[in-house]
PDB file of C-alpha atoms in Angstrom:
ATOM      1  CA  ASN A   1    -238.144-166.590  17.058  1.00 89.00           C
ATOM      2  CA  ILE A   2    -238.354-162.354  17.797  1.00 91.00           C
ATOM      3  CA  SER A   3    -241.317-161.382  16.708  1.00 94.00           C
ATOM      4  CA  GLY A   4    -243.535-164.892  17.408  1.00 95.00           C
ATOM      5  CA  LEU A   5    -242.392-164.308  20.717  1.00 95.00           C
ATOM      6  CA  TYR A   6    -243.264-160.837  21.125  1.00 96.00           C
ATOM      7  CA  GLN A   7    -246.476-161.395  19.269  1.00 96.00           C
ATOM      8  CA  LYS A   8    -247.217-163.820  22.166  1.00 96.00           C
ATOM      9  CA  TYR A   9    -246.496-161.453  24.886  1.00 95.00           C
ATOM     10  CA  SER A  10    -247.562-158.358  24.059  1.00 95.00           C
ATOM     11  CA  GLN A  11    -251.337-160.924  23.463  1.00 95.00           C
ATOM     12  CA  TYR A  12    -251.245-162.017  26.589  1.00 97.00           C
ATOM     13  CA  ALA A  13    -250.488-158.552  28.832  1.00 95.00           C
ATOM     14  CA  LYS A  14    -253.078-157.004  26.569  1.00 94.00           C
ATOM     15  CA  SER A  15    -255.824-159.655  27.527  1.00 97.00           C
ATOM     16  CA  GLN A  16    -254.584-159.235  31.599  1.00 97.00           C
ATOM     17  CA  ASN A  17    -254.511-155.486  30.873  1.00 96.00           C
ATOM     18  CA  LEU A  18    -250.885-154.666  31.185  1.00 95.00           C
ATOM     19  CA  TYR A  19    -248.168-153.429  28.987  1.00 95.00           C
ATOM     20  CA  PHE A  20    -246.030-155.294  27.169  1.00 95.00           C
ATOM     21  CA  ILE A  21    -242.307-153.175  26.904  1.00 95.00           C
ATOM     22  CA  PRO A  22    -239.711-155.308  24.032  1.00 95.00           C
ATOM     23  CA  ASN A  23    -236.515-155.131  24.846  1.00 93.00           C
ATOM     24  CA  VAL A  24    -233.830-155.292  21.984  1.00 93.00           C
ATOM     25  CA  MET A  25    -229.870-156.609  22.229  1.00 91.00           C
ATOM     26  CA  PRO A  26    -226.572-155.488  20.166  1.00 91.00           C
ATOM     27  CA  GLY A  27    -225.881-159.262  19.374  1.00 89.00           C
ATOM     28  CA  TYR A  28    -224.119-162.174  22.028  1.00 86.00           C
ATOM     29  CA  ASP A  29    -221.133-163.912  22.629  1.00 82.00           C
ATOM     30  CA  ASP A  30    -219.926-164.967  25.535  1.00 77.00           C
ATOM     31  CA  ARG A  31    -217.385-167.491  23.952  1.00 76.00           C
ATOM     32  CA  ASN A  32    -214.791-166.722  26.353  1.00 72.00           C
ATOM     33  CA  LEU A  33    -216.579-167.846  29.282  1.00 71.00           C
ATOM     34  CA  LYS A  34    -215.450-171.425  29.441  1.00 68.00           C
ATOM     35  CA  GLY A  35    -217.343-174.076  30.419  1.00 68.00           C
ATOM     36  CA  LEU A  36    -220.795-174.212  28.538  1.00 72.00           C
ATOM     37  CA  LYS A  37    -222.326-174.838  25.176  1.00 76.00           C
ATOM     38  CA  ARG A  38    -223.332-171.268  24.163  1.00 76.00           C
ATOM     39  CA  PRO A  39    -225.265-169.180  21.662  1.00 79.00           C
ATOM     40  CA  ILE A  40    -223.294-166.534  19.768  1.00 85.00           C
ATOM     41  CA  LEU A  41    -225.816-164.043  17.986  1.00 89.00           C
ATOM     42  CA  GLU A  42    -223.598-162.024  15.928  1.00 89.00           C
ATOM     43  CA  ARG A  43    -223.869-158.458  15.377  1.00 91.00           C
ATOM     44  CA  LYS A  44    -223.260-158.281  11.538  1.00 94.00           C
ATOM     45  CA  GLU A  45    -222.160-154.558  11.469  1.00 92.00           C
ATOM     46  CA  GLY A  46    -224.973-153.501  13.495  1.00 93.00           C
ATOM     47  CA  GLU A  47    -228.054-155.098  11.337  1.00 95.00           C
ATOM     48  CA  PHE A  48    -228.796-157.073  14.050  1.00 94.00           C
ATOM     49  CA  TYR A  49    -229.819-154.549  16.477  1.00 95.00           C
ATOM     50  CA  LYS A  50    -231.168-152.300  13.639  1.00 95.00           C
ATOM     51  CA  ASN A  51    -234.056-155.961  13.113  1.00 94.00           C
ATOM     52  CA  TYR A  52    -234.038-156.016  16.631  1.00 94.00           C
ATOM     53  CA  TRP A  53    -236.160-152.681  17.003  1.00 94.00           C
ATOM     54  CA  GLN A  54    -237.874-152.816  13.973  1.00 94.00           C
ATOM     55  CA  ILE A  55    -239.002-155.491  15.669  1.00 95.00           C
ATOM     56  CA  ALA A  56    -239.977-154.548  18.923  1.00 94.00           C
ATOM     57  CA  LYS A  57    -241.365-151.037  17.087  1.00 92.00           C
ATOM     58  CA  LYS A  58    -244.111-153.400  16.022  1.00 93.00           C
ATOM     59  CA  TYR A  59    -244.552-154.875  19.629  1.00 94.00           C
ATOM     60  CA  LEU A  60    -244.821-150.711  21.131  1.00 90.00           C
ATOM     61  CA  ASP A  61    -248.228-150.169  23.723  1.00 87.00           C
ATOM     62  CA  PRO A  62    -248.569-146.726  22.439  1.00 86.00           C
ATOM     63  CA  LYS A  63    -249.383-145.379  25.712  1.00 88.00           C
ATOM     64  CA  LEU A  64    -246.239-146.269  26.354  1.00 88.00           C
ATOM     65  CA  PRO A  65    -243.481-146.441  24.342  1.00 87.00           C
ATOM     66  CA  ILE A  66    -240.416-147.909  26.306  1.00 88.00           C
ATOM     67  CA  THR A  67    -237.876-150.610  25.125  1.00 90.00           C
ATOM     68  CA  LEU A  68    -235.748-151.997  27.241  1.00 91.00           C
ATOM     69  CA  ILE A  69    -231.742-152.782  25.054  1.00 90.00           C
ATOM     70  CA  THR A  70    -230.236-155.663  26.984  1.00 84.00           C
ATOM     71  CA  THR A  71    -226.843-154.426  28.412  1.00 79.00           C
ATOM     72  CA  PHE A  72    -224.891-152.907  31.238  1.00 60.00           C
ATOM     73  CA  ASN A  73    -221.797-152.871  30.707  1.00 64.00           C
ATOM     74  CA  GLU A  74    -221.347-157.177  29.471  1.00 68.00           C
ATOM     75  CA  TRP A  75    -218.710-156.716  27.625  1.00 74.00           C
ATOM     76  CA  HIS A  76    -217.818-160.168  28.030  1.00 75.00           C
ATOM     77  CA  GLU A  77    -221.346-161.542  27.084  1.00 77.00           C
ATOM     78  CA  GLY A  78    -220.546-158.588  24.130  1.00 79.00           C
ATOM     79  CA  THR A  79    -223.936-156.859  25.068  1.00 84.00           C
ATOM     80  CA  GLU A  80    -221.880-153.224  25.175  1.00 87.00           C
ATOM     81  CA  ILE A  81    -223.329-150.288  23.198  1.00 89.00           C
ATOM     82  CA  GLU A  82    -220.415-147.799  24.955  1.00 88.00           C
ATOM     83  CA  PRO A  83    -217.851-146.842  23.465  1.00 90.00           C
ATOM     84  CA  SER A  84    -215.182-149.316  22.414  1.00 87.00           C
ATOM     85  CA  GLU A  85    -212.062-149.296  20.721  1.00 88.00           C
ATOM     86  CA  GLU A  86    -213.818-152.210  18.806  1.00 87.00           C
ATOM     87  CA  TYR A  87    -216.522-150.263  17.334  1.00 90.00           C
ATOM     88  CA  GLY A  88    -216.134-146.252  18.655  1.00 92.00           C
ATOM     89  CA  THR A  89    -219.230-144.401  19.538  1.00 94.00           C
ATOM     90  CA  LYS A  90    -221.214-146.580  16.671  1.00 95.00           C
ATOM     91  CA  TYR A  91    -223.772-148.653  19.535  1.00 93.00           C
ATOM     92  CA  LEU A  92    -224.643-145.344  20.668  1.00 93.00           C
ATOM     93  CA  GLU A  93    -224.810-143.931  17.231  1.00 93.00           C
ATOM     94  CA  LEU A  94    -227.423-146.212  16.447  1.00 94.00           C
ATOM     95  CA  THR A  95    -229.141-146.255  19.477  1.00 92.00           C
ATOM     96  CA  LYS A  96    -229.915-142.237  19.851  1.00 91.00           C
ATOM     97  CA  SER A  97    -230.968-143.625  15.727  1.00 91.00           C
ATOM     98  CA  LEU A  98    -232.861-145.895  16.222  1.00 90.00           C
ATOM     99  CA  LYS A  99    -234.714-144.309  18.912  1.00 87.00           C
ATOM    100  CA  ASN A 100    -235.680-141.654  17.291  1.00 82.00           C
ATOM    101  CA  SER A 101    -236.802-143.115  14.966  1.00 79.00           C
ATOM    102  CA  ILE A 102    -239.297-145.112  16.681  1.00 74.00           C
ATOM    103  CA  CYS A 103    -240.614-142.471  18.954  1.00 67.00           C
ATOM    104  CA  PRO A 104    -239.716-139.569  18.094  1.00 61.00           C
ATOM    105  CA  LYS A 105    -239.412-135.847  19.279  1.00 62.00           C
ATOM    106  CA  LYS A 106    -242.925-134.533  19.234  1.00 55.00           C
TER     107      LYS A 106
END
């Protein structure tokens, strides 16, 4: 489970005087790539993404409150957050909202 892994990694980073930077992702689905059995993490209308952000929030270091988003035009893996015909701007809007709920502007 992600929370358990983040707890382990966060504790290790602290023990080494390092920062732990959690990551989030909107989902994952590269069934279109042939040849290997691949995992699928369903988006569930944005709930998967929201839950991932809540997990990341628990492990943010207050001295370095950033998180990474595992995506960059990875359309073939189903991790895109950019505007699309399928999702419109939903994931950009979610990203802004979730980021602001974790790190509100001062």
